[in-house]
């Protein structure tokens, strides 16, 4: 099956710093989502980004599907950004099959 | 708009007992997914439904697990009998297709299950 690798596995930042998280995938994908799992365990949708670039406040994401990677940028980080960031990809759109395969995540800690 | 609603939020029970997890998808979504999250295996898909019909249950770990979707607004995941290794967070998610394109999945808050 498709492999999804995220880097770095762990990241510690000082509040106000910027960071880039990376997601590599081993095969063609039709869809890609970024999630933030907060310290309470909730999975929050950040971006639905099969290709191109999107921005939402201090966060932005870019997916280059032809090169099989996606990047999540966090600018001016805040302590509330702490948690685990997951990339998840999906294949087989032709059959209507919807199966999200998750990466192992990047654990982010933002200290004040 | 209400998101995906799961209940209970926490469940602690003894080994051998039956456990039932519940999910209400977002109205209008015709795909429903059950995931399990553990430290060892991360987030993995157990089963998913389309229009209340189970499409792929290849992720269901064994016969002790079963899932149903009697109508468009309700699904259950049942474990009988439960074992300590079933302890995990179980998530339900829903989505829909728009003009042939899959839309993002939206997740509930999860059920944290502990089997003693």
Coordinates of C-alpha atoms in Angstrom, one line a residue:
Chain A
X1 CA 0.0 0.0 0.0
X2 CA 0.9 3.6 -0.1
X3 CA 3.5 4.9 2.4
X4 CA 3.2 8.3 4.0
X5 CA 6.3 9.7 5.8
X6 CA 6.4 12.8 7.8
X7 CA 9.3 14.8 9.0
X8 CA 10.6 15.8 11.4
X9 CA 9.0 13.4 13.9
X10 CA 9.5 15.9 16.8
X11 CA 9.9 19.7 16.8
X12 CA 10.4 22.1 19.7
X13 CA 9.9 25.8 19.0
X14 CA 10.1 29.0 20.9
X15 CA 6.9 31.0 20.7
X16 CA 7.0 33.3 17.6
X17 CA 9.2 31.1 15.5
X18 CA 8.3 29.7 12.1
X19 CA 8.4 26.1 11.0
X20 CA 7.9 23.8 8.0
X21 CA 6.5 20.3 8.3
X22 CA 6.9 17.9 5.4
X23 CA 4.9 15.0 4.1
X24 CA 6.2 12.6 1.5
X25 CA 4.1 9.9 -0.1
X26 CA 5.1 6.9 -2.2
X27 CA 2.4 6.9 -4.9
X28 CA 0.0 9.2 -6.8
X29 CA -2.7 10.6 -4.7
X30 CA -6.0 12.3 -5.4
X31 CA -6.5 13.9 -2.1
X32 CA -4.5 15.1 0.9
X33 CA -5.5 16.5 4.2
X34 CA -3.6 18.0 7.1
X35 CA -4.9 17.6 10.6
X36 CA -3.9 19.0 14.0
X37 CA -4.5 16.7 17.0
X38 CA -4.6 18.9 20.0
X39 CA -3.6 17.9 23.5
X40 CA -7.3 16.9 24.2
X41 CA -7.1 14.4 21.4
X42 CA -9.4 16.1 18.9
X43 CA -8.5 15.9 15.2
X44 CA -8.9 19.3 13.6
X45 CA -9.1 19.7 9.9
X46 CA -6.5 22.2 8.8
X47 CA -6.3 21.9 5.0
X48 CA -7.8 19.8 2.2
X49 CA -5.1 20.3 -0.4
X50 CA -4.7 17.7 -3.2
X51 CA -2.6 20.2 -5.1
X52 CA -1.6 23.9 -5.0
X53 CA -1.3 26.3 -2.1
X54 CA -3.7 27.4 0.5
X55 CA -3.5 29.8 3.4
X56 CA -5.5 30.1 6.6
X57 CA -4.2 32.8 9.0
X58 CA -0.8 31.9 10.2
X59 CA -0.9 28.5 8.5
X60 CA -0.4 27.7 4.9
X61 CA 0.1 24.5 2.9
X62 CA 1.5 23.5 -0.4
X63 CA 1.1 20.2 -2.2
X64 CA 3.2 19.2 -5.3
X65 CA 1.4 16.1 -6.3
X66 CA 3.7 15.3 -9.3
X67 CA 6.6 15.3 -6.9
X68 CA 4.7 13.5 -4.1
X69 CA 5.1 15.8 -1.2
X70 CA 3.2 18.4 0.8
X71 CA 4.5 21.1 3.2
X72 CA 2.7 22.7 6.1
X73 CA 4.0 26.1 7.2
X74 CA 3.4 27.6 10.6
X75 CA 4.4 31.2 11.1
X76 CA 4.6 33.1 14.4
X77 CA 3.9 29.9 16.3
X78 CA 1.9 30.1 19.5
X79 CA 1.6 27.7 22.4
X80 CA -1.8 26.7 21.2
X81 CA -0.2 25.2 18.1
X82 CA 1.3 22.4 20.2
X83 CA 0.1 18.9 19.4
X84 CA 0.6 16.4 16.7
X85 CA 0.3 17.3 13.0
X86 CA -0.9 14.5 10.7
X87 CA -0.8 14.3 6.9
X88 CA -3.3 11.8 5.3
X89 CA -3.6 10.9 1.7
X90 CA -6.2 9.2 -0.4
X91 CA -6.2 7.1 -3.6
X92 CA -8.5 5.4 -6.1
X93 CA -10.8 8.2 -6.9
X94 CA -11.9 6.4 -10.0
X95 CA -13.7 3.8 -8.0
X96 CA -15.1 6.2 -5.5
X97 CA -13.0 4.5 -2.8
X98 CA -12.2 6.8 0.0
X99 CA -9.5 5.5 2.3
X100 CA -7.3 8.0 4.2
X101 CA -3.8 6.6 5.0
X102 CA -2.2 8.6 7.8
X103 CA 1.4 9.4 8.3
X104 CA 3.0 8.9 11.7
X105 CA 2.8 12.6 12.5
X106 CA 5.0 15.4 13.7
X107 CA 4.8 16.2 17.4
X108 CA 5.2 19.9 17.9
X109 CA 5.8 21.7 21.2
X110 CA 5.8 25.4 21.3
X111 CA 7.2 26.9 24.5
X112 CA 6.5 30.4 25.8
Chain B
X1 CA -23.6 23.3 12.0
X2 CA -23.1 20.3 14.2
X3 CA -20.1 18.2 13.4
X4 CA -19.7 14.5 13.8
X5 CA -21.0 13.4 17.1
X6 CA -19.6 10.5 19.0
X7 CA -20.7 8.9 22.3
X8 CA -19.6 8.1 24.8
X9 CA -16.4 10.3 25.1
X10 CA -14.9 7.8 27.5
X11 CA -15.6 4.2 28.3
X12 CA -14.0 2.0 30.9
X13 CA -15.1 -1.5 31.2
X14 CA -13.9 -4.9 32.2
X15 CA -12.6 -7.5 29.9
X16 CA -15.3 -9.7 28.4
X17 CA -18.0 -7.1 28.4
X18 CA -19.7 -5.9 25.3
X19 CA -18.9 -2.3 24.2
X20 CA -20.9 -0.2 21.8
X21 CA -19.6 3.0 20.4
X22 CA -22.0 5.4 18.6
X23 CA -21.7 8.0 15.8
X24 CA -23.9 10.5 14.2
X25 CA -22.4 11.8 10.9
X26 CA -22.8 15.3 9.5
X27 CA -26.2 15.7 7.9
X28 CA -25.9 15.2 4.1
X29 CA -22.7 13.2 4.3
X30 CA -23.0 9.8 2.6
X31 CA -19.7 8.3 3.6
X32 CA -19.0 7.2 7.2
X33 CA -15.7 5.9 8.5
X34 CA -14.5 4.2 11.7
X35 CA -10.8 4.6 12.7
X36 CA -8.8 3.4 15.6
X37 CA -5.8 5.2 17.1
X38 CA -3.1 3.4 19.2
X39 CA 0.4 4.3 20.1
X40 CA 1.7 1.2 18.3
X41 CA -0.2 1.4 15.0
X42 CA -1.2 5.1 14.8
X43 CA -4.5 5.9 13.0
X44 CA -5.9 3.1 11.0
X45 CA -9.2 2.7 9.1
X46 CA -11.4 -0.1 10.4
X47 CA -14.4 0.1 8.1
X48 CA -16.3 2.5 6.0
X49 CA -19.9 2.8 4.7
X50 CA -21.4 4.5 1.7
X51 CA -25.1 5.2 1.7
X52 CA -25.4 3.0 4.8
X53 CA -23.8 0.0 3.1
X54 CA -20.5 -1.4 4.4
X55 CA -18.0 -1.0 1.5
X56 CA -14.7 -2.1 3.0
X57 CA -14.2 -3.8 6.3
X58 CA -10.7 -5.2 5.7
X59 CA -9.4 -3.1 8.6
X60 CA -11.6 -4.7 11.2
X61 CA -9.2 -6.6 13.4
X62 CA -11.3 -9.8 14.0
X63 CA -14.7 -11.2 14.4
X64 CA -15.2 -9.6 17.8
X65 CA -15.7 -6.3 16.0
X66 CA -18.8 -5.5 14.1
X67 CA -20.2 -2.2 12.7
X68 CA -23.7 -1.3 11.5
X69 CA -25.3 1.7 9.9
X70 CA -29.1 1.3 10.2
X71 CA -29.8 4.7 8.7
X72 CA -28.1 7.8 7.3
X73 CA -27.7 9.5 10.7
X74 CA -26.5 6.7 13.0
X75 CA -23.8 4.1 13.1
X76 CA -22.4 1.7 15.8
X77 CA -19.2 -0.1 16.4
X78 CA -19.5 -3.0 18.7
X79 CA -16.8 -5.1 20.4
X80 CA -17.9 -8.4 21.9
X81 CA -16.2 -9.7 23.9
X82 CA -13.8 -6.9 24.7
X83 CA -10.1 -7.5 25.5
X84 CA -7.5 -5.2 27.0
X85 CA -5.7 -4.9 23.6
X86 CA -8.8 -3.2 22.3
X87 CA -8.0 -0.2 24.4
X88 CA -7.6 2.8 22.1
X89 CA -9.2 5.9 20.8
X90 CA -11.9 5.2 18.3
X91 CA -12.8 8.0 15.8
X92 CA -15.8 8.3 13.5
X93 CA -15.6 10.5 10.4
X94 CA -17.9 11.5 7.6
X95 CA -17.7 13.0 4.1
X96 CA -19.4 13.2 0.8
X97 CA -18.5 13.3 -2.9
X98 CA -19.2 16.4 -5.0
X99 CA -19.4 16.0 -8.7
X100 CA -17.1 13.0 -8.6
X101 CA -14.6 14.6 -6.3
X102 CA -14.0 13.3 -2.8
X103 CA -14.4 16.0 -0.2
X104 CA -12.5 16.2 3.1
X105 CA -13.3 13.9 6.0
X106 CA -14.5 15.5 9.2
X107 CA -13.8 13.7 12.5
X108 CA -15.7 13.4 15.7
X109 CA -14.0 14.0 19.1
X110 CA -13.4 10.2 19.5
X111 CA -14.2 7.7 22.2
X112 CA -11.4 6.8 24.5
X113 CA -11.9 3.2 25.4
X114 CA -10.1 1.4 28.2
X115 CA -10.6 -2.3 28.8
X116 CA -9.4 -3.5 32.2

